PDB file of C-alpha atoms in Angstrom:
ATOM      1  CA  GLN M   1     123.571  84.063 102.418  1.00 64.00           C
ATOM      2  CA  LYS M   2     121.669  87.041 101.119  1.00 73.00           C
ATOM      3  CA  GLU M   3     117.970  86.264 100.842  1.00 88.00           C
ATOM      4  CA  VAL M   4     115.011  87.915  99.208  1.00 93.00           C
ATOM      5  CA  GLU M   5     111.635  86.606 100.261  1.00 94.00           C
ATOM      6  CA  GLN M   6     108.316  86.903  98.507  1.00 94.00           C
ATOM      7  CA  ASN M   7     104.971  85.208  98.945  1.00 86.00           C
ATOM      8  CA  SER M   8     104.643  82.810  96.034  1.00 80.00           C
ATOM      9  CA  GLY M   9     100.937  83.418  95.654  1.00 82.00           C
ATOM     10  CA  PRO M  10      98.945  83.126  93.594  1.00 90.00           C
ATOM     11  CA  LEU M  11      97.508  86.489  94.475  1.00 95.00           C
ATOM     12  CA  SER M  12      94.122  86.989  92.887  1.00 96.00           C
ATOM     13  CA  VAL M  13      92.519  90.412  92.600  1.00 96.00           C
ATOM     14  CA  PRO M  14      89.473  91.600  90.648  1.00 97.00           C
ATOM     15  CA  GLU M  15      89.952  93.907  87.705  1.00 97.00           C
ATOM     16  CA  GLY M  16      90.170  97.518  88.823  1.00 97.00           C
ATOM     17  CA  ALA M  17      91.356  96.690  92.335  1.00 97.00           C
ATOM     18  CA  ILE M  18      94.730  97.458  93.918  1.00 97.00           C
ATOM     19  CA  ALA M  19      97.241  94.606  93.925  1.00 97.00           C
ATOM     20  CA  SER M  20      99.819  94.700  96.711  1.00 96.00           C
ATOM     21  CA  LEU M  21     103.020  92.703  96.340  1.00 97.00           C
ATOM     22  CA  ASN M  22     105.522  92.419  99.153  1.00 96.00           C
ATOM     23  CA  CYS M  23     109.190  91.573  99.488  1.00 96.00           C
ATOM     24  CA  THR M  24     111.626  91.368 102.390  1.00 96.00           C
ATOM     25  CA  TYR M  25     115.400  91.140 102.205  1.00 94.00           C
ATOM     26  CA  SER M  26     118.036  89.980 104.626  1.00 92.00           C
ATOM     27  CA  ASP M  27     121.057  92.149 103.735  1.00 88.00           C
ATOM     28  CA  ARG M  28     120.708  95.431 105.617  1.00 88.00           C
ATOM     29  CA  GLY M  29     123.354  97.022 103.378  1.00 86.00           C
ATOM     30  CA  SER M  30     121.329  96.510 100.214  1.00 88.00           C
ATOM     31  CA  GLN M  31     121.302  99.569  98.004  1.00 84.00           C
ATOM     32  CA  SER M  32     118.931  99.209  95.088  1.00 86.00           C
ATOM     33  CA  PHE M  33     115.602  97.488  94.717  1.00 91.00           C
ATOM     34  CA  PHE M  34     113.848  96.378  91.586  1.00 92.00           C
ATOM     35  CA  TRP M  35     110.551  94.976  90.526  1.00 95.00           C
ATOM     36  CA  TYR M  36     110.496  92.854  87.390  1.00 95.00           C
ATOM     37  CA  ARG M  37     107.456  91.476  85.653  1.00 96.00           C
ATOM     38  CA  GLN M  38     107.704  88.127  83.944  1.00 96.00           C
ATOM     39  CA  TYR M  39     105.092  86.590  81.728  1.00 95.00           C
ATOM     40  CA  SER M  40     105.139  82.820  81.467  1.00 90.00           C
ATOM     41  CA  GLY M  41     108.063  81.627  79.322  1.00 86.00           C
ATOM     42  CA  LYS M  42     109.308  85.166  78.735  1.00 92.00           C
ATOM     43  CA  SER M  43     112.254  87.132  80.066  1.00 94.00           C
ATOM     44  CA  PRO M  44     111.974  89.435  83.091  1.00 94.00           C
ATOM     45  CA  GLU M  45     111.065  93.027  82.282  1.00 91.00           C
ATOM     46  CA  LEU M  46     111.971  95.876  84.618  1.00 89.00           C
ATOM     47  CA  ILE M  47     108.939  97.894  85.701  1.00 91.00           C
ATOM     48  CA  MET M  48     110.168  99.845  88.731  1.00 90.00           C
ATOM     49  CA  PHE M  49     113.280 100.571  90.714  1.00 89.00           C
ATOM     50  CA  ILE M  50     113.750 102.425  93.978  1.00 91.00           C
ATOM     51  CA  TYR M  51     116.733 103.186  96.190  1.00 85.00           C
ATOM     52  CA  SER M  52     115.510 105.792  98.644  1.00 88.00           C
ATOM     53  CA  ASN M  53     113.112 105.291 101.503  1.00 93.00           C
ATOM     54  CA  GLY M  54     109.564 106.265 100.709  1.00 94.00           C
ATOM     55  CA  ASP M  55     107.320 105.950  97.710  1.00 95.00           C
ATOM     56  CA  LYS M  56     108.020 106.167  94.014  1.00 94.00           C
ATOM     57  CA  GLU M  57     105.172 106.359  91.549  1.00 96.00           C
ATOM     58  CA  ASP M  58     105.153 105.585  87.839  1.00 94.00           C
ATOM     59  CA  GLY M  59     101.750 105.499  86.241  1.00 96.00           C
ATOM     60  CA  ARG M  60      99.664 102.786  87.891  1.00 97.00           C
ATOM     61  CA  PHE M  61     102.685 101.434  89.767  1.00 97.00           C
ATOM     62  CA  THR M  62     104.000 102.580  93.137  1.00 97.00           C
ATOM     63  CA  ALA M  63     107.095 101.135  94.755  1.00 96.00           C
ATOM     64  CA  GLN M  64     107.517 101.584  98.503  1.00 97.00           C
ATOM     65  CA  LEU M  65     110.781 101.114 100.371  1.00 96.00           C
ATOM     66  CA  ASN M  66     111.395 100.904 104.104  1.00 96.00           C
ATOM     67  CA  LYS M  67     115.065 100.155 104.732  1.00 94.00           C
ATOM     68  CA  ALA M  68     114.649 100.085 108.519  1.00 94.00           C
ATOM     69  CA  SER M  69     112.162  97.235 108.158  1.00 95.00           C
ATOM     70  CA  GLN M  70     114.020  95.747 105.169  1.00 95.00           C
ATOM     71  CA  TYR M  71     110.818  95.757 103.234  1.00 95.00           C
ATOM     72  CA  VAL M  72     109.880  96.770  99.706  1.00 97.00           C
ATOM     73  CA  SER M  73     106.484  96.603  98.091  1.00 97.00           C
ATOM     74  CA  LEU M  74     104.802  97.175  94.767  1.00 97.00           C
ATOM     75  CA  LEU M  75     101.276  98.509  94.434  1.00 97.00           C
ATOM     76  CA  ILE M  76      99.417  98.182  91.158  1.00 97.00           C
ATOM     77  CA  ARG M  77      96.383 100.428  90.959  1.00 98.00           C
ATOM     78  CA  ASP M  78      93.436  99.777  88.657  1.00 97.00           C
ATOM     79  CA  SER M  79      94.699  96.257  88.002  1.00 97.00           C
ATOM     80  CA  GLN M  80      94.135  94.929  84.497  1.00 97.00           C
ATOM     81  CA  PRO M  81      94.033  91.346  83.213  1.00 96.00           C
ATOM     82  CA  SER M  82      97.230  92.183  81.290  1.00 96.00           C
ATOM     83  CA  ASP M  83      98.955  92.665  84.667  1.00 97.00           C
ATOM     84  CA  SER M  84      98.575  88.931  85.295  1.00 97.00           C
ATOM     85  CA  ALA M  85     102.168  87.723  85.537  1.00 96.00           C
ATOM     86  CA  THR M  86     104.823  86.751  88.033  1.00 95.00           C
ATOM     87  CA  TYR M  87     106.455  89.699  89.781  1.00 97.00           C
ATOM     88  CA  LEU M  88     110.059  89.334  90.837  1.00 96.00           C
ATOM     89  CA  CYS M  89     111.657  91.400  93.547  1.00 95.00           C
ATOM     90  CA  ALA M  90     115.409  91.877  93.113  1.00 92.00           C
ATOM     91  CA  VAL M  91     117.991  93.504  95.343  1.00 90.00           C
ATOM     92  CA  THR M  92     121.556  94.654  94.867  1.00 85.00           C
ATOM     93  CA  PRO M  93     123.989  94.559  97.783  1.00 76.00           C
ATOM     94  CA  GLY M  94     126.353  97.376  98.678  1.00 68.00           C
ATOM     95  CA  ALA M  95     127.421 100.386  96.677  1.00 63.00           C
ATOM     96  CA  GLY M  96     129.170  99.664  93.402  1.00 63.00           C
ATOM     97  CA  SER M  97     127.736  96.181  93.067  1.00 67.00           C
ATOM     98  CA  TYR M  98     126.200  94.886  89.878  1.00 68.00           C
ATOM     99  CA  GLN M  99     124.832  91.762  91.520  1.00 76.00           C
ATOM    100  CA  LEU M 100     121.157  90.997  91.649  1.00 82.00           C
ATOM    101  CA  THR M 101     119.583  88.595  94.098  1.00 88.00           C
ATOM    102  CA  PHE M 102     116.065  87.650  93.100  1.00 92.00           C
ATOM    103  CA  GLY M 103     113.131  86.523  95.119  1.00 94.00           C
ATOM    104  CA  LYS M 104     111.208  83.526  93.825  1.00 93.00           C
ATOM    105  CA  GLY M 105     108.399  85.724  92.616  1.00 95.00           C
ATOM    106  CA  THR M 106     104.714  86.271  93.325  1.00 95.00           C
ATOM    107  CA  LYS M 107     102.193  85.139  90.754  1.00 95.00           C
ATOM    108  CA  LEU M 108      99.444  87.701  90.256  1.00 96.00           C
ATOM    109  CA  SER M 109      96.146  86.870  88.630  1.00 96.00           C
ATOM    110  CA  VAL M 110      93.753  89.704  87.774  1.00 97.00           C
ATOM    111  CA  ILE M 111      90.227  88.387  87.366  1.00 96.00           C
ATOM    112  CA  PRO M 112      88.048  90.176  84.767  1.00 95.00           C
TER     113      PRO M 112
ATOM    114  CA  GLU Q   1     117.625  98.394  68.441  1.00 80.00           C
ATOM    115  CA  ALA Q   2     119.244  97.893  71.829  1.00 78.00           C
ATOM    116  CA  GLN Q   3     119.020  94.266  72.758  1.00 92.00           C
ATOM    117  CA  VAL Q   4     120.502  91.149  74.272  1.00 95.00           C
ATOM    118  CA  THR Q   5     120.375  88.127  72.003  1.00 97.00           C
ATOM    119  CA  GLN Q   6     120.782  84.462  72.881  1.00 98.00           C
ATOM    120  CA  ASN Q   7     121.234  81.420  70.679  1.00 97.00           C
ATOM    121  CA  PRO Q   8     119.864  78.869  70.445  1.00 97.00           C
ATOM    122  CA  ARG Q   9     116.458  79.623  71.916  1.00 97.00           C
ATOM    123  CA  TYR Q  10     115.648  75.950  72.349  1.00 97.00           C
ATOM    124  CA  LEU Q  11     118.024  73.035  72.651  1.00 97.00           C
ATOM    125  CA  ILE Q  12     117.563  69.353  73.375  1.00 97.00           C
ATOM    126  CA  THR Q  13     120.763  67.422  73.915  1.00 96.00           C
ATOM    127  CA  VAL Q  14     122.092  64.285  75.529  1.00 97.00           C
ATOM    128  CA  THR Q  15     124.131  63.811  78.658  1.00 97.00           C
ATOM    129  CA  GLY Q  16     127.815  64.528  78.184  1.00 97.00           C
ATOM    130  CA  LYS Q  17     127.671  66.291  74.826  1.00 97.00           C
ATOM    131  CA  LYS Q  18     129.418  69.644  75.117  1.00 97.00           C
ATOM    132  CA  LEU Q  19     127.379  72.674  74.201  1.00 97.00           C
ATOM    133  CA  THR Q  20     127.652  76.445  74.091  1.00 98.00           C
ATOM    134  CA  VAL Q  21     124.888  78.990  74.486  1.00 98.00           C
ATOM    135  CA  THR Q  22     125.850  82.331  73.013  1.00 98.00           C
ATOM    136  CA  CYS Q  23     124.925  85.746  74.383  1.00 98.00           C
ATOM    137  CA  SER Q  24     125.539  89.047  72.685  1.00 98.00           C
ATOM    138  CA  GLN Q  25     124.586  92.642  73.544  1.00 96.00           C
ATOM    139  CA  ASN Q  26     124.812  95.780  71.424  1.00 93.00           C
ATOM    140  CA  MET Q  27     124.627  98.364  74.232  1.00 88.00           C
ATOM    141  CA  ASN Q  28     128.325  98.536  75.087  1.00 88.00           C
ATOM    142  CA  HIS Q  29     127.548  97.213  78.569  1.00 89.00           C
ATOM    143  CA  GLU Q  30     130.454  96.233  80.756  1.00 88.00           C
ATOM    144  CA  TYR Q  31     128.540  93.883  83.010  1.00 89.00           C
ATOM    145  CA  MET Q  32     127.054  90.634  81.740  1.00 93.00           C
ATOM    146  CA  SER Q  33     125.570  87.733  83.628  1.00 94.00           C
ATOM    147  CA  TRP Q  34     124.020  84.304  83.233  1.00 97.00           C
ATOM    148  CA  TYR Q  35     121.037  83.064  85.227  1.00 96.00           C
ATOM    149  CA  ARG Q  36     119.087  79.868  85.313  1.00 97.00           C
ATOM    150  CA  GLN Q  37     115.446  79.718  86.269  1.00 96.00           C
ATOM    151  CA  ASP Q  38     113.788  76.640  87.693  1.00 94.00           C
ATOM    152  CA  PRO Q  39     110.261  76.175  89.052  1.00 89.00           C
ATOM    153  CA  GLY Q  40     110.145  76.883  92.758  1.00 85.00           C
ATOM    154  CA  LEU Q  41     113.749  78.095  92.836  1.00 88.00           C
ATOM    155  CA  GLY Q  42     113.505  81.375  90.992  1.00 87.00           C
ATOM    156  CA  LEU Q  43     116.325  83.054  89.116  1.00 92.00           C
ATOM    157  CA  ARG Q  44     119.781  82.065  90.273  1.00 93.00           C
ATOM    158  CA  GLN Q  45     123.005  83.559  89.056  1.00 92.00           C
ATOM    159  CA  ILE Q  46     125.524  81.220  87.431  1.00 95.00           C
ATOM    160  CA  TYR Q  47     128.419  83.491  86.433  1.00 95.00           C
ATOM    161  CA  TYR Q  48     128.965  87.151  85.829  1.00 92.00           C
ATOM    162  CA  SER Q  49     131.535  89.359  84.163  1.00 92.00           C
ATOM    163  CA  MET Q  50     132.456  92.884  85.108  1.00 87.00           C
ATOM    164  CA  ASN Q  51     134.408  93.474  81.890  1.00 88.00           C
ATOM    165  CA  VAL Q  52     136.546  91.788  79.252  1.00 93.00           C
ATOM    166  CA  GLU Q  53     138.637  88.962  80.742  1.00 94.00           C
ATOM    167  CA  VAL Q  54     137.012  89.489  84.168  1.00 91.00           C
ATOM    168  CA  THR Q  55     134.602  86.783  85.266  1.00 94.00           C
ATOM    169  CA  ASP Q  56     133.413  85.462  88.611  1.00 91.00           C
ATOM    170  CA  LYS Q  57     131.173  82.789  90.049  1.00 91.00           C
ATOM    171  CA  GLY Q  58     127.609  83.420  91.009  1.00 89.00           C
ATOM    172  CA  ASP Q  59     125.484  81.252  93.259  1.00 87.00           C
ATOM    173  CA  VAL Q  60     125.344  78.080  91.137  1.00 94.00           C
ATOM    174  CA  PRO Q  61     128.507  77.840  88.978  1.00 96.00           C
ATOM    175  CA  GLU Q  62     129.083  74.077  89.157  1.00 96.00           C
ATOM    176  CA  GLY Q  63     129.069  72.418  85.736  1.00 97.00           C
ATOM    177  CA  TYR Q  64     129.354  75.676  83.802  1.00 98.00           C
ATOM    178  CA  LYS Q  65     132.131  77.720  82.228  1.00 98.00           C
ATOM    179  CA  VAL Q  66     132.143  81.184  80.722  1.00 98.00           C
ATOM    180  CA  SER Q  67     134.527  83.404  78.838  1.00 96.00           C
ATOM    181  CA  ARG Q  68     134.603  87.120  78.067  1.00 97.00           C
ATOM    182  CA  LYS Q  69     137.023  87.774  75.240  1.00 97.00           C
ATOM    183  CA  GLU Q  70     135.011  90.605  73.742  1.00 96.00           C
ATOM    184  CA  LYS Q  71     132.831  93.164  75.441  1.00 94.00           C
ATOM    185  CA  ARG Q  72     129.697  92.257  73.513  1.00 96.00           C
ATOM    186  CA  ASN Q  73     129.819  88.466  73.900  1.00 97.00           C
ATOM    187  CA  PHE Q  74     129.512  86.237  76.948  1.00 98.00           C
ATOM    188  CA  PRO Q  75     129.048  82.563  76.016  1.00 98.00           C
ATOM    189  CA  LEU Q  76     127.936  79.925  78.513  1.00 98.00           C
ATOM    190  CA  ILE Q  77     129.653  76.574  78.115  1.00 98.00           C
ATOM    191  CA  LEU Q  78     128.450  73.235  79.440  1.00 97.00           C
ATOM    192  CA  GLU Q  79     131.394  70.866  79.067  1.00 96.00           C
ATOM    193  CA  SER Q  80     129.472  67.739  80.063  1.00 97.00           C
ATOM    194  CA  PRO Q  81     125.774  68.502  80.446  1.00 97.00           C
ATOM    195  CA  SER Q  82     123.700  66.499  82.875  1.00 97.00           C
ATOM    196  CA  PRO Q  83     119.912  66.219  83.276  1.00 97.00           C
ATOM    197  CA  ASN Q  84     119.978  68.485  86.340  1.00 97.00           C
ATOM    198  CA  GLN Q  85     121.075  71.311  84.036  1.00 98.00           C
ATOM    199  CA  THR Q  86     117.748  71.168  82.258  1.00 98.00           C
ATOM    200  CA  SER Q  87     116.488  74.693  82.797  1.00 97.00           C
ATOM    201  CA  LEU Q  88     115.559  78.047  81.312  1.00 97.00           C
ATOM    202  CA  TYR Q  89     118.672  80.184  80.920  1.00 98.00           C
ATOM    203  CA  PHE Q  90     118.813  83.958  80.717  1.00 97.00           C
ATOM    204  CA  CYS Q  91     121.668  86.225  79.811  1.00 97.00           C
ATOM    205  CA  ALA Q  92     121.596  89.818  81.046  1.00 94.00           C
ATOM    206  CA  SER Q  93     123.705  92.946  80.742  1.00 92.00           C
ATOM    207  CA  SER Q  94     123.916  96.190  82.691  1.00 85.00           C
ATOM    208  CA  LEU Q  95     124.642  99.859  82.192  1.00 76.00           C
ATOM    209  CA  PRO Q  96     128.360 100.482  82.084  1.00 55.00           C
ATOM    210  CA  THR Q  97     128.978 103.240  84.600  1.00 56.00           C
ATOM    211  CA  GLY Q  98     127.701 105.447  87.316  1.00 56.00           C
ATOM    212  CA  ALA Q  99     125.245 105.300  90.135  1.00 55.00           C
ATOM    213  CA  PRO Q 100     122.512 102.792  90.880  1.00 55.00           C
ATOM    214  CA  PRO Q 101     120.119 101.376  89.856  1.00 55.00           C
ATOM    215  CA  TYR Q 102     122.235  99.202  87.574  1.00 66.00           C
ATOM    216  CA  GLU Q 103     119.254  98.121  85.533  1.00 77.00           C
ATOM    217  CA  GLN Q 104     119.777  94.727  83.922  1.00 83.00           C
ATOM    218  CA  TYR Q 105     118.499  93.978  80.437  1.00 88.00           C
ATOM    219  CA  PHE Q 106     117.574  90.369  79.831  1.00 93.00           C
ATOM    220  CA  GLY Q 107     117.833  88.260  76.723  1.00 96.00           C
ATOM    221  CA  PRO Q 108     114.854  86.189  75.518  1.00 96.00           C
ATOM    222  CA  GLY Q 109     115.990  83.005  77.215  1.00 97.00           C
ATOM    223  CA  THR Q 110     117.261  79.588  76.137  1.00 97.00           C
ATOM    224  CA  ARG Q 111     115.291  76.525  77.098  1.00 97.00           C
ATOM    225  CA  LEU Q 112     117.683  73.628  77.514  1.00 98.00           C
ATOM    226  CA  THR Q 113     116.683  70.006  77.943  1.00 98.00           C
ATOM    227  CA  VAL Q 114     119.342  67.404  78.736  1.00 97.00           C
ATOM    228  CA  THR Q 115     118.237  63.788  78.388  1.00 97.00           C
TER     229      THR Q 115
END
């Protein structure tokens, strides 16, 4: 059973701080890694993807991947109240797969 | 506008009354999928389809059926709904070819209540 684990939170950070969200996965052959943001009652929205070890930056967001440790993280710099949402980590298994296994999500609250 | 649409958005029904939730995408995506989302359980895949007439079970297929007769449509069928199928349902589709990351585009969701 492929598993994706996240701390459920809630994670509370003050406005302007760095929010750090973490995710571990059990399938060592996993290829692609995604971070989705989901506001309450809304559909998931892709904010970052990464498939190579290291860091990938996009604006205030940085995704970090360490395949040896089976660990992926999302850093949100200069956190804003509008970043308050649930963040879902998702993983695809081996090459050529269209499957997505989701973690249960981490709820982030940015305090003004 | 590229999008995934679902209908209905909200549905209240009774146990045993067959229902269909429609999903349609206008992006010519080959891959389509259904998920359900429940508090504390996250998003779980019900069924997916790699292309027309090709479907397969996800993690929680019991009590559901799907069909893929056209590329753009992927309806979810509940032949005899039960209260434990009360959930928020999402349809998603993916880019048709090539390398990762296989980004999935989600529909707006259908909130189903079975009494």
